[in-house]
CSV table of C-alpha atoms in Angstrom, one decimal:
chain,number,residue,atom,x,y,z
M,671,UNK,CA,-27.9,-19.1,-10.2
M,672,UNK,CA,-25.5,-19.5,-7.3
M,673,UNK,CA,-23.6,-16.7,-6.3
M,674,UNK,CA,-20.8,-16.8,-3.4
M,675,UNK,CA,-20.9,-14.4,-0.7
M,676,UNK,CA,-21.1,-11.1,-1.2
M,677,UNK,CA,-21.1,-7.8,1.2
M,678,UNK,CA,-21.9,-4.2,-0.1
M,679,UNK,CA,-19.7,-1.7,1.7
M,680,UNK,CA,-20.0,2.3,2.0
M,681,UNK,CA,-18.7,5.1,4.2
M,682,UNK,CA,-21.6,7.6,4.7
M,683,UNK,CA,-22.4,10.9,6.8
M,684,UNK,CA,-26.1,10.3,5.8
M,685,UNK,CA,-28.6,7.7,6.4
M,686,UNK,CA,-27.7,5.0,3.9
M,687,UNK,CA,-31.2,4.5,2.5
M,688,UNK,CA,-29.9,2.9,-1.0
M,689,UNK,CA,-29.4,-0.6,1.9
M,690,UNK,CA,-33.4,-0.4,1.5
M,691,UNK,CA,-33.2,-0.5,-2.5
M,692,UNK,CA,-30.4,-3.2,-2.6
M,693,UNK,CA,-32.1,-5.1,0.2
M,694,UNK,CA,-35.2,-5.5,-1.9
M,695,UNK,CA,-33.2,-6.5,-5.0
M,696,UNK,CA,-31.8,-9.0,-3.2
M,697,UNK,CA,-34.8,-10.4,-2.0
M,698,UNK,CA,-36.4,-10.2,-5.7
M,699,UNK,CA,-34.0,-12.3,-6.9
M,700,UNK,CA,-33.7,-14.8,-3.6
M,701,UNK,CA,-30.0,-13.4,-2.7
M,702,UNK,CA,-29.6,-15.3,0.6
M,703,UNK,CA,-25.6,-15.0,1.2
M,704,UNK,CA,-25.2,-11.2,1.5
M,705,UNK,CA,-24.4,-8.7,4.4
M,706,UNK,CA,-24.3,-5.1,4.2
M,707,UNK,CA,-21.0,-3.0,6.2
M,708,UNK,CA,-21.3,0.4,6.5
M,709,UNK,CA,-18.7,2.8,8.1
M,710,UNK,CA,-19.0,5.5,9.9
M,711,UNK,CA,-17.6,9.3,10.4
M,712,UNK,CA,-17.2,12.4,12.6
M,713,UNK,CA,-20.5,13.7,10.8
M,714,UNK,CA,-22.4,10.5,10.4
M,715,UNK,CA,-26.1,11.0,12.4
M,716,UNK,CA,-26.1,9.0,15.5
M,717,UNK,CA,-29.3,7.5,13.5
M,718,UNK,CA,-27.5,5.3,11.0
M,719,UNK,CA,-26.7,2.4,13.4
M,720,UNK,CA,-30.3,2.7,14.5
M,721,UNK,CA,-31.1,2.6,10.7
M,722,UNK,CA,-28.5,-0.2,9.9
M,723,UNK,CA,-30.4,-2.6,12.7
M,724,UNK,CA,-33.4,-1.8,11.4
M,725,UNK,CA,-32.6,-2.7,7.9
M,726,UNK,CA,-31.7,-6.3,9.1
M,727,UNK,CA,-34.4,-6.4,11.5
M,728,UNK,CA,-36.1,-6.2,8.6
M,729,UNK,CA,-35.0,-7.8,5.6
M,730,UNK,CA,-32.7,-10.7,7.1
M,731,UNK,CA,-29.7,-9.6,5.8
M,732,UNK,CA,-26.3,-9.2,8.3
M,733,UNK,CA,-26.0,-4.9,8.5
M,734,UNK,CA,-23.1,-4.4,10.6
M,735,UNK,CA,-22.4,-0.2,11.1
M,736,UNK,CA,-18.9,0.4,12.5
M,737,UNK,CA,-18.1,3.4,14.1
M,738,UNK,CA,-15.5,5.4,14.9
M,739,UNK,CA,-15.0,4.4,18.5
M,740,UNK,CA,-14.7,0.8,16.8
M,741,UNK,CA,-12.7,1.8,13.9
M,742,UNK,CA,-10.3,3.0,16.3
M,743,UNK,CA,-10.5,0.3,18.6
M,744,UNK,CA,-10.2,-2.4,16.0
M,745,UNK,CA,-7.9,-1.0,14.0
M,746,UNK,CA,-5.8,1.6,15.4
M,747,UNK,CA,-2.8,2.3,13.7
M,748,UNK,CA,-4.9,2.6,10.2
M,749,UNK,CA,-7.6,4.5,12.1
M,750,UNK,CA,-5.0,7.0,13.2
M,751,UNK,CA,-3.5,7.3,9.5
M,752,UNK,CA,-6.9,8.2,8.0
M,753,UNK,CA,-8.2,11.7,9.2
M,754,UNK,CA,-11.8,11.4,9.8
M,755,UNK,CA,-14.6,13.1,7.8
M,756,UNK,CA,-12.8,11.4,4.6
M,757,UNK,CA,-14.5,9.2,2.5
M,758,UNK,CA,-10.9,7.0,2.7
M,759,UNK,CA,-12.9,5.6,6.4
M,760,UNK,CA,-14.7,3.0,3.5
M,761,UNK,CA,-11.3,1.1,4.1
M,762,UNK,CA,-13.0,-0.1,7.2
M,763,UNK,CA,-15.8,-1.4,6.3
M,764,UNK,CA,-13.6,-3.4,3.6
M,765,UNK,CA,-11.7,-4.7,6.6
M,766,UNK,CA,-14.4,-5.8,8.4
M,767,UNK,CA,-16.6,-7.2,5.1
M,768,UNK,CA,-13.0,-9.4,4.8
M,769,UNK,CA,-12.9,-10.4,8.2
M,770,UNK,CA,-16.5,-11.9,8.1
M,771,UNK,CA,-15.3,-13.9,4.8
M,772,UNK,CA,-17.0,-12.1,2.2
M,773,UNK,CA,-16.0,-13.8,-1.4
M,774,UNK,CA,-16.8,-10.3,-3.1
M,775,UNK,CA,-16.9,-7.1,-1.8
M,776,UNK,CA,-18.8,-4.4,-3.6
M,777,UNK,CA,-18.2,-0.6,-2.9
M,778,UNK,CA,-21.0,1.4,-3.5
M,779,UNK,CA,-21.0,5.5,-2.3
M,780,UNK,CA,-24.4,6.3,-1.1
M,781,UNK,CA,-25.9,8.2,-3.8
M,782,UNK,CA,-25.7,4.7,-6.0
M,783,UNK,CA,-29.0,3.6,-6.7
M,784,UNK,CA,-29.3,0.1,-8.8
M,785,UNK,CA,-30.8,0.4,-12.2
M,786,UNK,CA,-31.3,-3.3,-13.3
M,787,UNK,CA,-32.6,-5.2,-10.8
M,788,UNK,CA,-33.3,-8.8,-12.3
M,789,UNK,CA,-29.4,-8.3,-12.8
M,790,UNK,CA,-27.5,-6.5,-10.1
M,791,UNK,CA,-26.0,-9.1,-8.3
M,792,UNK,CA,-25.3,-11.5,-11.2
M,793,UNK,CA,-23.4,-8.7,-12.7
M,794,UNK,CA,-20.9,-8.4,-10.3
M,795,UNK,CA,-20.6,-12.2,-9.5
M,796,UNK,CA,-18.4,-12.1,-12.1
M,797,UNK,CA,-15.8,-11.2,-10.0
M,798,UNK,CA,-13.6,-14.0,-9.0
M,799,UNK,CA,-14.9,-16.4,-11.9
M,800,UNK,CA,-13.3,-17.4,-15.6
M,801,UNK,CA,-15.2,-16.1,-18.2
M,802,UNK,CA,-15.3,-15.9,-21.8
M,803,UNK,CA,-15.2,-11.8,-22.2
M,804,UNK,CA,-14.2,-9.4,-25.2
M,805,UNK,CA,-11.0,-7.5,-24.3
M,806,UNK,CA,-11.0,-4.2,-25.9
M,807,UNK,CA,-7.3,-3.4,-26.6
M,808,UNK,CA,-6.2,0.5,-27.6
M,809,UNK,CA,-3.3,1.5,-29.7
M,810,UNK,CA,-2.5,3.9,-26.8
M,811,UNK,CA,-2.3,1.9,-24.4
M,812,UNK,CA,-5.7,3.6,-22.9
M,813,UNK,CA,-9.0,2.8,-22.9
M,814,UNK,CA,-11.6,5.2,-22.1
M,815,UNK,CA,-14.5,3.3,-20.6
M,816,UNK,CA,-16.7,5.9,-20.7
M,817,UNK,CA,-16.6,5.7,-24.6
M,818,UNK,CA,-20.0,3.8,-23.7
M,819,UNK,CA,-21.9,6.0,-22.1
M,820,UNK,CA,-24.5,8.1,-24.0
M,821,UNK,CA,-24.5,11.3,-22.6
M,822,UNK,CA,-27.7,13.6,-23.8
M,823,UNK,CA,-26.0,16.6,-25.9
M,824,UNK,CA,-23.7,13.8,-27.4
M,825,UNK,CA,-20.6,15.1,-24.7
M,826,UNK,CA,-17.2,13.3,-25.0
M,827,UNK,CA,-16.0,12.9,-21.2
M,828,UNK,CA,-13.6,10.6,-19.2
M,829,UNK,CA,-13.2,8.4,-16.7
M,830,UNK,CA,-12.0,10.5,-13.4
M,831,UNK,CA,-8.4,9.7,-13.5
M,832,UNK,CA,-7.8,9.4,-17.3
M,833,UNK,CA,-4.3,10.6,-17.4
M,834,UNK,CA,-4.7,13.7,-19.2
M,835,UNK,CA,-1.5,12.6,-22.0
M,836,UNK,CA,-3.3,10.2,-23.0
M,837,UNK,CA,-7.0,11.9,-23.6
M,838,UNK,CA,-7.2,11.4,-27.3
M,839,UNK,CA,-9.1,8.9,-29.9
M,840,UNK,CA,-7.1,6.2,-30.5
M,841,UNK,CA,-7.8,3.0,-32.5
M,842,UNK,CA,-8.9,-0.1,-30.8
M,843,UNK,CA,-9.8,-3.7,-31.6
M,844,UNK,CA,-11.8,-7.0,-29.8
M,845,UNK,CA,-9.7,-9.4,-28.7
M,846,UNK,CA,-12.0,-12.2,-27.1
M,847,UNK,CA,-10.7,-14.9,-24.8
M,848,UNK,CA,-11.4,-16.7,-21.4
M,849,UNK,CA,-10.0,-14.9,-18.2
M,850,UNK,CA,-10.6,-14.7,-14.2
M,851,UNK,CA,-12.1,-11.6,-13.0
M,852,UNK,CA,-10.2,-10.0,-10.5
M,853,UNK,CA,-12.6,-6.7,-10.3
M,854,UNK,CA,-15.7,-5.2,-11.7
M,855,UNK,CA,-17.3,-1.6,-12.1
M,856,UNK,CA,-20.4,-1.3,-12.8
M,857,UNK,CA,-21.2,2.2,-14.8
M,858,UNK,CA,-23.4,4.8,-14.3
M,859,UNK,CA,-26.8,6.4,-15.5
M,860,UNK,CA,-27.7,10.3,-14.6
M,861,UNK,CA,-24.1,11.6,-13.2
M,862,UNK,CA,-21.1,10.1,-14.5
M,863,UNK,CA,-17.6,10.1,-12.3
M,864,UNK,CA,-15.8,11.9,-14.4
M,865,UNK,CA,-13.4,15.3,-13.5
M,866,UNK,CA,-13.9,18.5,-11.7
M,867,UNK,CA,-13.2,20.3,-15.0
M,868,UNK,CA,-15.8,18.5,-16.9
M,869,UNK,CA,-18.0,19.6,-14.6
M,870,UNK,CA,-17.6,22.5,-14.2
M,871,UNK,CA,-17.8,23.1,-18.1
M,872,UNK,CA,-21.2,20.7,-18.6
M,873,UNK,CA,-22.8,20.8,-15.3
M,874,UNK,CA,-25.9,19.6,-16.6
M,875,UNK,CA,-23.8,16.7,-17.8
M,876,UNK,CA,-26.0,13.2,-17.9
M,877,UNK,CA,-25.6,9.4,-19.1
M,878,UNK,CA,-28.7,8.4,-20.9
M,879,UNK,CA,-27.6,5.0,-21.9
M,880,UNK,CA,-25.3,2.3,-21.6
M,881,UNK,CA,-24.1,1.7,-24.8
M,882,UNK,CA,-23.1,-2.2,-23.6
M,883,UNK,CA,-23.6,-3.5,-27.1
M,884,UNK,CA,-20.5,-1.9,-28.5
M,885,UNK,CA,-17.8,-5.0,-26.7
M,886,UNK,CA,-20.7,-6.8,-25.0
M,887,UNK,CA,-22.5,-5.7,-21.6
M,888,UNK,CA,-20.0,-6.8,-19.6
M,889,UNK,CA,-16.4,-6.3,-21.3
M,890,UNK,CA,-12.6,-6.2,-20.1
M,891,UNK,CA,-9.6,-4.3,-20.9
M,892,UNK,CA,-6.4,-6.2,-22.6
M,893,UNK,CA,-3.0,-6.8,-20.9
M,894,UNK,CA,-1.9,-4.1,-22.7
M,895,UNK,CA,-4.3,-1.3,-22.6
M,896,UNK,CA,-5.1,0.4,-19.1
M,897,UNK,CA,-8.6,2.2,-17.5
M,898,UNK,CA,-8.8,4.0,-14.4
M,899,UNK,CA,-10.5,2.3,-11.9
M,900,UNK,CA,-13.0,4.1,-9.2
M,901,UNK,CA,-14.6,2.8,-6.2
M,902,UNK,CA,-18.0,3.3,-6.9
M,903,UNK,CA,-20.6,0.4,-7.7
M,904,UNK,CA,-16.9,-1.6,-8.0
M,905,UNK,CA,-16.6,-5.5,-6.8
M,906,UNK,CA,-13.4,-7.0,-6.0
M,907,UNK,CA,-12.8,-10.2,-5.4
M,908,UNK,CA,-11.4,-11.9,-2.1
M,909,UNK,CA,-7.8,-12.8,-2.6
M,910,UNK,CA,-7.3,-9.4,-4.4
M,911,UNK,CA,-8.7,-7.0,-1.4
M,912,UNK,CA,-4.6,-6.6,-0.2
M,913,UNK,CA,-3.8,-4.5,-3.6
M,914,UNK,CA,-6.8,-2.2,-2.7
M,915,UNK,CA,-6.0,1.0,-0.4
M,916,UNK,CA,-8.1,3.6,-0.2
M,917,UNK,CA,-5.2,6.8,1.0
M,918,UNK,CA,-6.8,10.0,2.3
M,919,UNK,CA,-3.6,11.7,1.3
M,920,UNK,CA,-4.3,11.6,-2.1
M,921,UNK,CA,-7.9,13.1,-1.5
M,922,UNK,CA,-10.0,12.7,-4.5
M,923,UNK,CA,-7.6,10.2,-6.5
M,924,UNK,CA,-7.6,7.7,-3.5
M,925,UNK,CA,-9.9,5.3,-5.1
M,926,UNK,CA,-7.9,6.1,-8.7
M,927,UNK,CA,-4.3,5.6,-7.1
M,928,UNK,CA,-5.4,2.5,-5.2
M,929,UNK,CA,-6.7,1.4,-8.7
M,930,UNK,CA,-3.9,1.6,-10.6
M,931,UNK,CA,-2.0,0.2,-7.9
M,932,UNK,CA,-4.5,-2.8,-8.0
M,933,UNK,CA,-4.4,-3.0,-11.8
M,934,UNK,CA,-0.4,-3.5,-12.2
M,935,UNK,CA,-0.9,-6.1,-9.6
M,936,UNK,CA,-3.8,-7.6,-11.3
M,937,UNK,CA,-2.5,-7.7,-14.3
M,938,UNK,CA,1.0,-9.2,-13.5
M,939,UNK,CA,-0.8,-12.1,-12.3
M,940,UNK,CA,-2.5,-12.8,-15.2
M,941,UNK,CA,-6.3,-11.6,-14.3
M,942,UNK,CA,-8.4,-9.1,-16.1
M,943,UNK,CA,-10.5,-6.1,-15.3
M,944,UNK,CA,-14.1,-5.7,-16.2
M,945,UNK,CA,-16.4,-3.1,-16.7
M,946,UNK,CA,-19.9,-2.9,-17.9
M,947,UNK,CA,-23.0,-4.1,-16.0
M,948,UNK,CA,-24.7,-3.8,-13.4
M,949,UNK,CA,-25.4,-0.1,-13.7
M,950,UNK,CA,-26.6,1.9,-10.9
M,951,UNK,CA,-27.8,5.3,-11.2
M,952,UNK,CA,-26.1,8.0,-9.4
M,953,UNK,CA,-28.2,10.7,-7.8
M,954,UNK,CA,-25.0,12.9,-6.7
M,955,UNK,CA,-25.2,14.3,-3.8
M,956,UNK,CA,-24.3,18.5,-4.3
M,957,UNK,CA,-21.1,19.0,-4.9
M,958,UNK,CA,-18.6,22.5,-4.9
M,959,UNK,CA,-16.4,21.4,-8.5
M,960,UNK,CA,-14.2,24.4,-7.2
M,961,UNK,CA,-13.5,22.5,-4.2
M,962,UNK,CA,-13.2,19.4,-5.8
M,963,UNK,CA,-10.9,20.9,-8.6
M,964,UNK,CA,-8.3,22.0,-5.7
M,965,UNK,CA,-8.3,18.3,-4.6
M,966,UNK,CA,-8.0,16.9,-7.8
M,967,UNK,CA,-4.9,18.9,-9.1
M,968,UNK,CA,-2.2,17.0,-7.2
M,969,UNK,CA,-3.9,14.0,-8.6
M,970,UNK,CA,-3.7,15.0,-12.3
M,971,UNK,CA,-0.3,16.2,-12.3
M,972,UNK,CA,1.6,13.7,-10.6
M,973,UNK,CA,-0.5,10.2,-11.9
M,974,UNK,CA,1.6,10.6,-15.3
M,975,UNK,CA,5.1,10.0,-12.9
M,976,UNK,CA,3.3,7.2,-10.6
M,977,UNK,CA,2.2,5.4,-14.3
M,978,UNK,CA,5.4,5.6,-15.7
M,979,UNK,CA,7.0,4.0,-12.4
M,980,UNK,CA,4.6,1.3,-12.3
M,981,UNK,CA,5.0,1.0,-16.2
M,982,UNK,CA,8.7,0.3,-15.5
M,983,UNK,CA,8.6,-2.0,-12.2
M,984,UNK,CA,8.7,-6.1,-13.3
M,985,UNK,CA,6.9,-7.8,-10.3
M,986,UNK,CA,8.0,-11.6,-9.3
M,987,UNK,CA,5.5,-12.3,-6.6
M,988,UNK,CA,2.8,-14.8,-7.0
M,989,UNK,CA,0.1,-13.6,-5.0
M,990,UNK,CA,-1.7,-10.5,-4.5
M,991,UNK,CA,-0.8,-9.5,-0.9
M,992,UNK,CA,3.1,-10.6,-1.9
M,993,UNK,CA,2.7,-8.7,-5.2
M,994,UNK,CA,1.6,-5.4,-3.7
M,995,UNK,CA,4.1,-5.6,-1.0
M,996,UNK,CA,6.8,-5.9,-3.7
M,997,UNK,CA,5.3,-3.0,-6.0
M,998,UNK,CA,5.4,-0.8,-2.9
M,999,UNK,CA,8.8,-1.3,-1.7
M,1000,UNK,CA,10.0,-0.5,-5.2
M,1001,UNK,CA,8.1,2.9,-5.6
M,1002,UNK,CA,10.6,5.7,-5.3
M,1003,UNK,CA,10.2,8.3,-2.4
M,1004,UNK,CA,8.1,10.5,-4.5
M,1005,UNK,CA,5.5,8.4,-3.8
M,1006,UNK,CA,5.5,7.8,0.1
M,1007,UNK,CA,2.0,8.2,0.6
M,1008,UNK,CA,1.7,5.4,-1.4
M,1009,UNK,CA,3.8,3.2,0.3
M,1010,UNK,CA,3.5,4.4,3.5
M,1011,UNK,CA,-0.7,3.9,3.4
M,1012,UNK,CA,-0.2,0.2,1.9
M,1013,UNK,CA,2.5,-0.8,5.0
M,1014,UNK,CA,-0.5,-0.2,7.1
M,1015,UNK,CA,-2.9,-1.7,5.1
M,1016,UNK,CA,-0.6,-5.1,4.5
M,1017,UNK,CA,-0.2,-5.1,8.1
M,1018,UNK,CA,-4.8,-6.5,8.3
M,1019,UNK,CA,-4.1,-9.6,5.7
């Protein structure tokens, strides 16, 4: 199979040793066109460049580590936007994936470990291609993806970022058609991303299964029916990367904001959003759900008002950096981190 180029990009403060498992899969399955950006932070080891030449040293594959002396050098207004130790610093390695003309750029966080490794990378190259996909379409509007997860006491969760009006059982059907793919998440075995509050009511929460066969392993969402969207084992395609901003200001809903964000766009110009395979399995690092909680609540409560303004804003733009441009300048006030994140951002394309 022929796959286009692809970079994996992560932010880290440890040694990114999932670039050794990925490296081999690659090599399994004679990847050639693939480069691995990793960006660094105020607590990343002084190691992890070291690690990152060693990793193409030894398998062949383009590692580039950008620090922060770079980040800032190369991109300073952005670099002085995003405080550092935030995981929001994976907007550079982005950049820099772009810059070196990646096709698709897959975010991974650095406790992703692939599960499937005959399939990995031809799950996510279908990003950027038409395919012939079932769209699952919800009477709500809302579609929980994690609906296909097996968790192993039978748990109900959601998808970190499910708006929580709309977290309730409602009736769906298949609708199946032929659509480009303008992003793909992969889902996850052991810990799921869902919410501080599930976790801290199941912490010994864990996916057993993929339950794939329910819409098909790979599967979209319809025009009218919405996910969240994460950044986690999640491959965008090219052209799209402009509706993508990752905002520290919004702490743990950066990745869901810039989603949604990215999914109006998306869908306006007639793409679709897939989810499904590959899956990798998430060894989470430790986590304080307390802390996390407190940098979720500003999140939950105001993602209902940034829906309903994206809900009611009719786009006219044709492409995806002109698109996101217009979306921003229409937000209201009460969402200037938004817009003031995304000038910055527009400002690299």
């Amino acid at each position: 199979m022929d796959y286009m180029k692809m970079a994996i990009v992560t932010t880290t403060i440890h040694i990114p040793r999932i670039l050794e498992d990925y490296s081999i899969i690659a090599q399994e399955n004679s990847i050639k066109d693939l480069q691995f950006v990793v960006a660094g932070d105020a607590k990343t080891p002084a190691e992890c460049k070291t690690f990152c030449d060693g990793i193409e040293d030894k398998y062949g594959y383009e590692t580039i580590y950008i620090g922060l002396k770079d980040q800032y050098s190369e991109y300073s207004k952005l670099a002085n936007y995003i405080p550092e130790n935030s995981i929001s610093r994976r907007n550079f390695a982005i950049l820099k994936a772009y810059e070196m003309g990646a096709d698709i750029i897959i975010m991974v966080d650095d406790d992703n470990f692939p599960v499937l490794r005959e399939n990995y990378f031809q799950g996510h190259s279908i990003v950027g291609s038409a395919q012939y996909l079932n769209h699952v379409e919800s009477k709500s509007m809302w579609f929980n993806v994690c609906n296909t997860l097996l968790e192993k006491h039978g748990a109900k969760f959601f998808h970190r970022g499910f708006p929580v009006n709309f977290r309730y059982e409602a009736e769906t059907k298949i609708v199946r058609k032929k659509a480009k793919i303008a992003l793909n998440e992969g889902l996850w075995i052991d810990a799921p991303d869902t919410d501080a509050v599930t976790w801290l009511n199941w912490p010994d929460l864990q996916v057993i299964s993929y339950l794939g066969g329910l819409y098909g392993e790979t599967f979209a969402i319809a025009d009218n029916t919405w996910s969240p969207l994460n950044s986690q084992n999640t491959a965008i395609m090219r052209d799209a990367i402009p509706s993508y901003f990752l905002n520290p200001f919004n702490l743990r809903y950066d990745d869901i904001w810039a989603g949604y964000v990215f999914e109006k766009v998306a869908k306006h110009l007639g793409y679709s959003i897939s989810f499904g395979l590959p899956l990798v399995e998430q060894r989470r690092n430790p986590h304080d759900y307390l802390v996390d909680l407190r940098n979720e609540i500003d999140g939950m409560t105001r993602t209902p008002s940034l829906i309903k303004e994206l809900f009611q804003i009719d786009l006219e733009s044709k492409s995806f950096y002109d698109s996101t441009e217009e979306l921003i300048n229409h937000l209201s006030l009460k969402f200037k981190d938004i817009k003031e994140g995304y000038h910055l951002w527009l400002q690299h394309f």
